[in-house]
Structures are given as structure tokens and as C-alpha cells.
Amino acid sequence: MRRGGTTRTSCGVVVSDGRQVLLGHATRSVLWDIPKGLAEAGEAFAAAARRELEEETGLRAPAETLHDLGVHAYLRGKDLALFAWRPESMPDPAGLHCRSMMRTPEGRWIPEFDRFAVLPWEEALTRVGRSMARVLAEVRDGPGWPFR
């Protein structure tokens, strides 16, 4: 569902084999998250999701392997366009690397994710923020989930 107004859209990839999901730990936070970020002006949502996946994990999902999960109400002023990707095998978290950096209040640059985990769905939903948990549970339990 899409809201009107000045809503921005963040685009993300749910990397899953149906039983487990890949999460990144948000640096300087207690929360974990999926690879996602804002679409650039004129950028297609699927292209933005694939770009964010590569920048934040190093993984490359071929465009034809993404399953469109739709655009969901996420936060006030921000929607979430989600895509699911089932790699041939779940990635080894130790081999992932975040190139996407953010500036700290002290002026240092640090990666957006500082580590990764492949977790069972029920555990993963307890590690992400409330809004992300709601959206992920809705898509996983909804009719469009491709990995049953």
C-alpha cells in the first residue's frame, strides 16, 4: 500500500531460503536490518534494491531472480519497496562486507553494518525494529511470498 504526499521510498532485498533470513547489524545500534536504502531520483525500485544489497553486503542478485513483494507503509514519510531473493545457498556471514558508510557525530566514517547473521525467521523478527518486523511478517505470511 502506498501513501500520498512527500513519502520517500526505501528499497530492500529480503535474502532468504524460506526458513532463514539474512540480516546486518546496524553499527552503533542494538537493531539489525535487511539491506536497504533510498532510491535515487529516477532509479527503479528493483535497481535501487539490488544496488543497496551490493553496497551493504557485497552480494549480487541477478535482476531476473528478484521477486517483487510490493511497496509497504513502513515509517511516517517513508515506504518500503521490498524484493525477495533466494540465492543458491545462504551466504556465509563472515564473507560479507559493507561498503556503505555513514559519518559519526565525531566526524569519522563507519560502515552502516558492522556484522551479519543468517537467522531463523522467528529470531530475526525479534532483532529488527518494530516497523520492520511488522512489514517482514506481513510479506512472509502473505500470498506473494515465493518461498513456501
Coordinates of N, CA, C and O in Angstrom, one line a residue:
M1 N 0.8 -1.2 0.0 CA 0.0 0.0 0.0 C 0.9 1.2 0.0 O 1.9 1.3 0.7
R2 N 0.6 2.2 -0.8 CA 1.4 3.4 -0.9 C 0.6 4.6 -0.4 O -0.5 4.8 -0.8
R3 N 1.3 5.4 0.3 CA 0.7 6.7 0.9 C 1.1 7.8 0.0 O 2.1 7.8 -0.7
G4 N 0.2 8.8 0.0 CA 0.5 10.0 -0.9 C 1.4 11.0 -0.1 O 1.9 10.7 0.9
G5 N 1.5 12.2 -0.7 CA 2.3 13.3 -0.1 C 3.8 13.2 -0.5 O 4.1 12.8 -1.5
T6 N 4.6 13.5 0.5 CA 6.1 13.6 0.2 C 6.8 12.4 0.8 O 7.9 12.4 1.3
T7 N 6.1 11.2 0.6 CA 6.7 10.0 1.1 C 7.9 9.6 0.2 O 7.9 9.6 -1.0
R8 N 9.0 9.2 0.9 CA 10.2 8.7 0.3 C 10.1 7.2 0.3 O 9.3 6.6 1.1
T9 N 10.8 6.5 -0.6 CA 10.8 5.1 -0.7 C 12.1 4.5 -0.5 O 13.1 4.8 -1.3
S10 N 12.2 3.7 0.5 CA 13.4 2.9 0.7 C 13.2 1.5 0.0 O 12.1 1.0 0.0
C11 N 14.3 1.0 -0.6 CA 14.2 -0.2 -1.3 C 15.1 -1.3 -0.7 O 16.3 -1.0 -0.5
G12 N 14.6 -2.5 -0.5 CA 15.4 -3.5 0.1 C 15.2 -4.9 -0.5 O 14.2 -5.2 -1.1
V13 N 16.2 -5.7 -0.1 CA 16.1 -7.1 -0.6 C 16.1 -8.0 0.7 O 16.9 -7.9 1.6
V14 N 15.1 -8.9 0.7 CA 15.0 -9.9 1.7 C 15.7 -11.2 1.2 O 15.2 -11.8 0.2
V15 N 16.9 -11.5 1.7 CA 17.6 -12.6 1.3 C 17.2 -13.8 2.2 O 17.5 -13.8 3.4
S16 N 16.6 -14.8 1.6 CA 16.0 -15.9 2.4 C 16.0 -17.2 1.6 O 15.9 -17.2 0.3
D17 N 16.0 -18.3 2.3 CA 15.8 -19.6 1.7 C 14.4 -20.1 2.1 O 14.1 -21.3 1.9
G18 N 13.6 -19.3 2.7 CA 12.3 -19.7 3.2 C 12.3 -19.9 4.7 O 11.4 -19.6 5.4
R19 N 13.4 -20.6 5.2 CA 13.5 -20.9 6.6 C 14.3 -19.9 7.4 O 14.1 -19.6 8.6
Q20 N 15.2 -19.2 6.7 CA 16.2 -18.3 7.3 C 16.2 -17.0 6.5 O 15.8 -17.0 5.4
V21 N 16.7 -16.0 7.2 CA 16.8 -14.7 6.5 C 18.2 -14.0 6.9 O 18.7 -14.2 8.0
L22 N 18.7 -13.3 6.0 CA 20.0 -12.6 6.2 C 19.7 -11.2 6.8 O 18.9 -10.5 6.3
L23 N 20.4 -10.9 7.9 CA 20.3 -9.5 8.5 C 21.7 -9.0 8.7 O 22.7 -9.7 8.9
G24 N 21.8 -7.7 8.7 CA 23.0 -7.0 9.0 C 22.8 -6.2 10.3 O 21.7 -5.7 10.6
H25 N 23.8 -6.2 11.2 CA 23.7 -5.4 12.4 C 24.1 -4.0 12.1 O 25.2 -3.6 11.6
A26 N 23.1 -3.1 12.5 CA 23.3 -1.6 12.2 C 24.4 -1.1 13.2 O 24.2 -1.2 14.4
T27 N 25.5 -0.6 12.7 CA 26.6 -0.1 13.5 C 26.1 0.9 14.5 O 25.3 1.8 14.2
R28 N 26.5 0.8 15.7 CA 26.2 1.7 16.8 C 24.7 1.7 17.2 O 24.1 2.6 17.6
S29 N 24.1 0.5 17.0 CA 22.7 0.3 17.3 C 22.5 -1.1 17.9 O 23.3 -2.0 17.8
V30 N 21.4 -1.3 18.6 CA 21.0 -2.6 19.1 C 20.3 -3.4 18.0 O 20.1 -4.6 18.1
L31 N 19.8 -2.7 17.0 CA 19.0 -3.3 15.9 C 19.7 -3.9 14.8 O 20.8 -3.5 14.4
W32 N 19.1 -4.9 14.2 CA 19.6 -5.5 12.9 C 18.6 -5.1 11.8 O 17.5 -4.6 12.1
D33 N 19.0 -5.3 10.6 CA 18.1 -4.8 9.5 C 18.4 -5.6 8.2 O 19.4 -6.3 8.1
I34 N 17.6 -5.5 7.2 CA 17.8 -6.0 5.9 C 18.6 -5.0 5.1 O 18.6 -3.8 5.4
P35 N 19.3 -5.4 4.1 CA 20.0 -4.4 3.2 C 18.9 -3.6 2.5 O 18.1 -4.1 1.8
K36 N 19.0 -2.2 2.7 CA 18.0 -1.4 2.1 C 18.5 0.1 2.1 O 19.5 0.4 2.8
G37 N 17.9 0.9 1.3 CA 18.2 2.3 1.2 C 17.3 3.0 0.3 O 16.6 2.4 -0.5
L38 N 17.4 4.4 0.3 CA 16.6 5.2 -0.5 C 16.9 5.1 -2.0 O 18.1 5.0 -2.4
A39 N 15.9 5.0 -2.8 CA 16.1 5.1 -4.3 C 16.5 6.5 -4.7 O 16.1 7.5 -4.1
E40 N 17.4 6.5 -5.6 CA 17.9 7.8 -6.1 C 16.9 8.3 -7.1 O 16.1 7.6 -7.7
A41 N 16.9 9.6 -7.4 CA 16.0 10.2 -8.4 C 16.0 9.5 -9.7 O 17.1 9.3 -10.3
G42 N 14.8 9.0 -10.1 CA 14.7 8.3 -11.4 C 15.1 6.9 -11.4 O 15.1 6.2 -12.4
E43 N 15.6 6.4 -10.3 CA 16.1 5.0 -10.2 C 14.9 4.0 -9.9 O 14.1 4.3 -9.0
A44 N 14.8 3.0 -10.7 CA 13.8 2.0 -10.5 C 14.0 1.3 -9.1 O 15.1 1.1 -8.7
F45 N 12.9 0.9 -8.5 CA 12.9 0.4 -7.1 C 13.8 -0.9 -7.1 O 14.6 -1.1 -6.2
A46 N 13.6 -1.8 -8.1 CA 14.4 -3.0 -8.2 C 15.9 -2.7 -8.3 O 16.7 -3.4 -7.7
A47 N 16.2 -1.8 -9.1 CA 17.6 -1.4 -9.3 C 18.2 -0.8 -8.0 O 19.3 -1.1 -7.7
A48 N 17.4 0.0 -7.3 CA 17.9 0.5 -6.1 C 18.1 -0.6 -5.0 O 19.1 -0.6 -4.3
A49 N 17.2 -1.5 -5.0 CA 17.3 -2.6 -4.0 C 18.5 -3.5 -4.3 O 19.3 -3.8 -3.4
R50 N 18.8 -3.7 -5.6 CA 20.0 -4.5 -6.0 C 21.3 -3.7 -5.6 O 22.2 -4.3 -5.2
R51 N 21.3 -2.4 -5.9 CA 22.4 -1.6 -5.6 C 22.7 -1.6 -4.1 O 23.8 -1.8 -3.7
E52 N 21.7 -1.4 -3.3 CA 21.8 -1.4 -1.8 C 22.3 -2.7 -1.3 O 23.2 -2.8 -0.4
L53 N 21.8 -3.8 -1.9 CA 22.3 -5.2 -1.5 C 23.8 -5.3 -1.7 O 24.5 -5.7 -0.8
E54 N 24.2 -4.9 -2.9 CA 25.6 -5.0 -3.2 C 26.5 -4.1 -2.3 O 27.5 -4.5 -1.8
E55 N 26.0 -2.8 -2.1 CA 26.8 -1.9 -1.3 C 26.9 -2.3 0.1 O 27.9 -2.1 0.8
E56 N 25.8 -2.9 0.6 CA 25.8 -3.2 2.1 C 26.2 -4.6 2.4 O 26.5 -4.9 3.6
T57 N 26.3 -5.5 1.4 CA 26.7 -6.9 1.8 C 27.8 -7.4 0.8 O 28.5 -8.4 1.2
G58 N 27.9 -6.9 -0.4 CA 28.8 -7.4 -1.4 C 28.1 -8.4 -2.3 O 28.7 -8.9 -3.2
L59 N 26.9 -8.8 -2.0 CA 26.1 -9.8 -2.7 C 25.5 -9.2 -4.0 O 25.1 -8.0 -4.0
R60 N 25.5 -10.0 -5.1 CA 24.9 -9.5 -6.3 C 23.8 -10.4 -6.7 O 24.0 -11.6 -7.0
A61 N 22.6 -9.9 -6.7 CA 21.4 -10.6 -7.1 C 21.0 -10.3 -8.5 O 20.8 -9.1 -8.8
P62 N 21.1 -11.3 -9.4 CA 20.7 -11.0 -10.8 C 19.2 -10.5 -10.9 O 18.4 -11.0 -10.1
A63 N 19.0 -9.5 -11.7 CA 17.7 -8.8 -11.7 C 16.5 -9.8 -11.9 O 15.5 -9.7 -11.3
E64 N 16.7 -10.8 -12.8 CA 15.7 -11.8 -13.1 C 15.3 -12.7 -11.9 O 14.4 -13.4 -11.9
T65 N 16.2 -12.7 -10.8 CA 15.9 -13.6 -9.7 C 15.2 -12.9 -8.6 O 14.9 -13.5 -7.6
L66 N 14.9 -11.6 -8.7 CA 14.2 -10.9 -7.6 C 12.7 -11.1 -7.8 O 12.2 -11.0 -8.9
H67 N 12.1 -11.3 -6.7 CA 10.6 -11.4 -6.6 C 10.1 -10.1 -6.0 O 10.4 -9.8 -4.8
D68 N 9.2 -9.4 -6.7 CA 8.7 -8.2 -6.2 C 7.6 -8.5 -5.1 O 6.6 -9.2 -5.4
L69 N 7.9 -7.9 -4.0 CA 7.0 -8.1 -2.8 C 6.1 -6.9 -2.6 O 5.3 -6.9 -1.6
G70 N 6.2 -5.9 -3.4 CA 5.4 -4.7 -3.4 C 5.9 -3.6 -2.5 O 7.0 -3.7 -1.9
V71 N 5.2 -2.5 -2.4 CA 5.6 -1.3 -1.6 C 4.7 -1.3 -0.4 O 3.4 -1.4 -0.5
H72 N 5.3 -1.1 0.7 CA 4.6 -1.2 2.0 C 4.7 0.0 2.8 O 5.8 0.6 2.9
A73 N 3.7 0.4 3.6 CA 3.8 1.5 4.5 C 4.8 1.1 5.6 O 4.7 0.0 6.2
Y74 N 5.8 1.9 5.9 CA 6.9 1.5 6.7 C 7.0 2.4 7.9 O 6.7 2.1 9.1
L75 N 7.4 3.6 7.7 CA 7.6 4.6 8.7 C 6.8 5.9 8.3 O 6.5 6.0 7.1
R76 N 6.6 6.8 9.2 CA 6.0 8.1 8.8 C 6.9 8.8 7.7 O 8.1 9.0 8.0
G77 N 6.3 9.0 6.6 CA 7.1 9.7 5.5 C 8.0 8.7 4.7 O 8.7 9.2 3.8
K78 N 7.9 7.4 5.0 CA 8.8 6.5 4.3 C 8.1 5.2 4.0 O 7.5 4.5 4.9
D79 N 8.0 4.8 2.7 CA 7.5 3.5 2.3 C 8.7 2.6 2.1 O 9.9 3.0 2.0
L80 N 8.4 1.3 2.0 CA 9.5 0.3 1.8 C 9.1 -0.6 0.6 O 8.1 -1.3 0.7
A81 N 9.9 -0.5 -0.5 CA 9.7 -1.4 -1.6 C 10.6 -2.6 -1.4 O 11.8 -2.5 -1.3
L82 N 10.0 -3.8 -1.3 CA 10.7 -5.0 -1.0 C 10.8 -6.0 -2.1 O 9.8 -6.1 -2.9
F83 N 11.9 -6.7 -2.2 CA 12.1 -7.7 -3.2 C 12.7 -8.9 -2.4 O 13.5 -8.7 -1.5
A84 N 12.3 -10.1 -2.8 CA 12.9 -11.3 -2.2 C 13.9 -11.9 -3.2 O 13.7 -11.9 -4.4
W85 N 14.9 -12.5 -2.6 CA 15.9 -13.2 -3.4 C 16.3 -14.4 -2.7 O 16.7 -14.4 -1.5
R86 N 16.3 -15.5 -3.4 CA 16.7 -16.8 -2.8 C 18.0 -17.2 -3.6 O 17.9 -17.7 -4.7
P87 N 19.1 -17.0 -2.9 CA 20.4 -17.4 -3.5 C 20.5 -19.0 -3.6 O 19.7 -19.7 -2.9
E88 N 21.4 -19.5 -4.4 CA 21.6 -20.9 -4.4 C 21.8 -21.5 -3.1 O 21.3 -22.6 -2.8
S89 N 22.6 -20.8 -2.2 CA 22.7 -21.2 -0.8 C 22.9 -19.9 0.0 O 23.3 -18.9 -0.6
M90 N 22.5 -20.0 1.2 CA 22.5 -18.8 2.0 C 24.0 -18.4 2.2 O 24.9 -19.2 2.4
P91 N 24.3 -17.1 2.2 CA 25.7 -16.6 2.2 C 26.3 -16.9 3.6 O 25.6 -16.9 4.6
D92 N 27.6 -17.0 3.6 CA 28.4 -17.1 4.8 C 28.5 -15.7 5.4 O 29.1 -14.8 4.7
P93 N 27.9 -15.4 6.5 CA 28.0 -14.0 7.1 C 29.5 -13.5 7.2 O 29.7 -12.3 7.0
A94 N 30.4 -14.4 7.4 CA 31.8 -14.0 7.6 C 32.4 -13.4 6.3 O 33.4 -12.7 6.3
G95 N 31.8 -13.8 5.2 CA 32.3 -13.4 3.9 C 31.7 -12.1 3.4 O 32.0 -11.6 2.3
L96 N 30.8 -11.5 4.1 CA 30.1 -10.3 3.7 C 30.8 -9.1 4.2 O 31.4 -9.1 5.2
H97 N 30.7 -8.0 3.4 CA 31.4 -6.7 3.7 C 30.5 -5.5 3.3 O 30.0 -5.5 2.2
C98 N 30.3 -4.6 4.2 CA 29.5 -3.4 3.9 C 30.5 -2.3 3.5 O 31.4 -1.9 4.2
R99 N 30.2 -1.8 2.2 CA 31.0 -0.6 1.7 C 30.2 0.7 1.9 O 30.8 1.7 1.7
S100 N 29.0 0.6 2.3 CA 28.2 1.8 2.5 C 28.5 2.4 3.9 O 28.4 1.8 4.9
M101 N 29.0 3.7 3.8 CA 29.5 4.3 5.1 C 28.6 5.4 5.5 O 27.8 6.0 4.7
M102 N 28.7 5.7 6.8 CA 27.9 6.9 7.4 C 28.9 7.6 8.3 O 29.9 7.0 8.8
R103 N 28.6 8.9 8.4 CA 29.5 9.8 9.2 C 29.0 9.8 10.7 O 27.8 10.0 10.9
T104 N 29.9 9.6 11.6 CA 29.5 9.7 13.0 C 29.5 11.2 13.5 O 30.0 12.1 12.8
P105 N 28.9 11.5 14.6 CA 28.9 12.9 15.1 C 30.3 13.4 15.3 O 30.5 14.6 15.3
E106 N 31.3 12.5 15.6 CA 32.7 12.9 15.8 C 33.4 13.1 14.4 O 34.5 13.5 14.4
G107 N 32.7 12.9 13.3 CA 33.3 13.1 12.0 C 34.0 11.9 11.4 O 34.6 12.0 10.3
R108 N 34.0 10.7 12.0 CA 34.6 9.5 11.5 C 33.6 8.8 10.5 O 32.4 9.0 10.7
W109 N 34.1 8.1 9.6 CA 33.3 7.3 8.7 C 33.3 5.9 9.1 O 34.4 5.3 9.3
I110 N 32.1 5.3 9.3 CA 32.0 3.9 9.7 C 31.0 3.2 8.8 O 30.1 3.8 8.2
P111 N 31.1 1.8 8.7 CA 30.1 1.1 7.8 C 28.8 1.1 8.5 O 28.6 1.1 9.7
E112 N 27.7 1.1 7.6 CA 26.4 1.1 8.1 C 26.1 -0.2 8.8 O 25.3 -0.3 9.8
F113 N 26.7 -1.4 8.3 CA 26.5 -2.7 9.0 C 27.9 -3.1 9.5 O 28.9 -3.0 8.7
D114 N 28.0 -3.6 10.7 CA 29.3 -4.0 11.2 C 29.5 -5.5 11.3 O 30.6 -6.0 11.5
R115 N 28.4 -6.3 11.1 CA 28.4 -7.7 11.0 C 27.1 -8.2 10.5 O 26.1 -7.5 10.4
F116 N 27.1 -9.5 10.2 CA 25.9 -10.1 9.5 C 25.6 -11.4 10.2 O 26.4 -12.0 10.8
A117 N 24.4 -11.9 10.0 CA 23.9 -13.2 10.5 C 22.8 -13.7 9.6 O 22.0 -13.0 9.0
V118 N 22.8 -15.0 9.5 CA 21.7 -15.8 8.8 C 20.9 -16.4 10.0 O 21.5 -17.3 10.7
L119 N 19.7 -16.0 10.2 CA 18.9 -16.4 11.3 C 17.6 -17.0 10.9 O 17.0 -16.6 9.9
P120 N 17.1 -17.9 11.8 CA 15.7 -18.4 11.6 C 14.7 -17.2 11.7 O 15.0 -16.2 12.4
W121 N 13.7 -17.3 10.9 CA 12.7 -16.1 10.8 C 12.3 -15.6 12.2 O 12.2 -14.4 12.4
E122 N 11.9 -16.5 13.0 CA 11.3 -16.1 14.3 C 12.3 -15.3 15.1 O 12.0 -14.3 15.8
E123 N 13.6 -15.7 15.1 CA 14.6 -15.0 15.8 C 14.9 -13.6 15.1 O 15.0 -12.6 15.8
A124 N 14.9 -13.6 13.8 CA 15.2 -12.4 13.0 C 14.2 -11.3 13.3 O 14.5 -10.2 13.5
L125 N 12.9 -11.7 13.5 CA 11.9 -10.8 13.7 C 12.0 -10.1 15.1 O 11.5 -9.0 15.3
T126 N 12.7 -10.7 16.0 CA 12.9 -10.1 17.3 C 14.1 -9.2 17.3 O 14.3 -8.4 18.3
R127 N 14.9 -9.2 16.3 CA 16.2 -8.4 16.3 C 16.0 -7.1 15.5 O 16.8 -6.2 15.6
V128 N 15.0 -7.0 14.6 CA 14.8 -5.8 13.8 C 13.8 -4.8 14.6 O 13.2 -5.2 15.5
G129 N 13.7 -3.6 14.1 CA 12.8 -2.7 14.7 C 11.4 -3.1 14.5 O 11.0 -3.9 13.7
R130 N 10.5 -2.5 15.3 CA 9.1 -2.9 15.3 C 8.4 -2.7 13.9 O 7.7 -3.6 13.4
S131 N 8.7 -1.6 13.2 CA 8.1 -1.4 11.9 C 8.6 -2.4 10.9 O 7.9 -2.9 10.0
M132 N 9.9 -2.7 10.9 CA 10.5 -3.7 10.0 C 9.9 -5.1 10.3 O 9.6 -5.8 9.4
A133 N 9.8 -5.4 11.6 CA 9.3 -6.7 11.9 C 7.8 -6.9 11.4 O 7.5 -7.9 10.9
R134 N 7.0 -5.8 11.5 CA 5.7 -5.9 11.0 C 5.6 -6.1 9.5 O 4.9 -7.0 9.0
V135 N 6.4 -5.3 8.8 CA 6.4 -5.5 7.3 C 7.0 -6.9 6.9 O 6.4 -7.5 6.0
L136 N 8.1 -7.3 7.5 CA 8.6 -8.6 7.1 C 7.6 -9.7 7.4 O 7.5 -10.7 6.6
A137 N 7.0 -9.7 8.6 CA 6.0 -10.7 8.9 C 4.8 -10.7 7.9 O 4.4 -11.8 7.5
E138 N 4.4 -9.5 7.5 CA 3.3 -9.4 6.5 C 3.7 -10.0 5.2 O 2.9 -10.7 4.6
V139 N 4.9 -9.7 4.7 CA 5.2 -10.3 3.4 C 5.5 -11.8 3.5 O 5.1 -12.5 2.6
R140 N 6.2 -12.2 4.5 CA 6.5 -13.7 4.7 C 5.2 -14.5 4.8 O 5.1 -15.6 4.3
D141 N 4.2 -13.9 5.5 CA 2.9 -14.7 5.7 C 1.9 -14.4 4.6 O 0.8 -15.0 4.6
G142 N 2.2 -13.4 3.7 CA 1.2 -13.0 2.7 C 1.2 -13.9 1.5 O 2.1 -14.8 1.3
P143 N 0.2 -13.7 0.6 CA 0.1 -14.6 -0.6 C 1.2 -14.4 -1.6 O 1.4 -15.3 -2.4
G144 N 2.0 -13.4 -1.6 CA 3.0 -13.2 -2.6 C 4.4 -13.7 -2.2 O 5.3 -13.6 -3.0
W145 N 4.5 -14.3 -1.0 CA 5.8 -14.9 -0.6 C 6.1 -16.1 -1.4 O 5.4 -17.1 -1.5
P146 N 7.3 -16.0 -2.1 CA 7.6 -17.0 -3.1 C 8.3 -18.3 -2.6 O 8.5 -19.2 -3.3
F147 N 8.6 -18.4 -1.3 CA 9.5 -19.4 -0.8 C 8.8 -20.4 0.2 O 9.3 -20.7 1.2
R148 N 7.6 -20.8 -0.1 CA 6.9 -21.7 0.8 C 7.3 -23.1 0.6 O 7.7 -23.6 -0.4

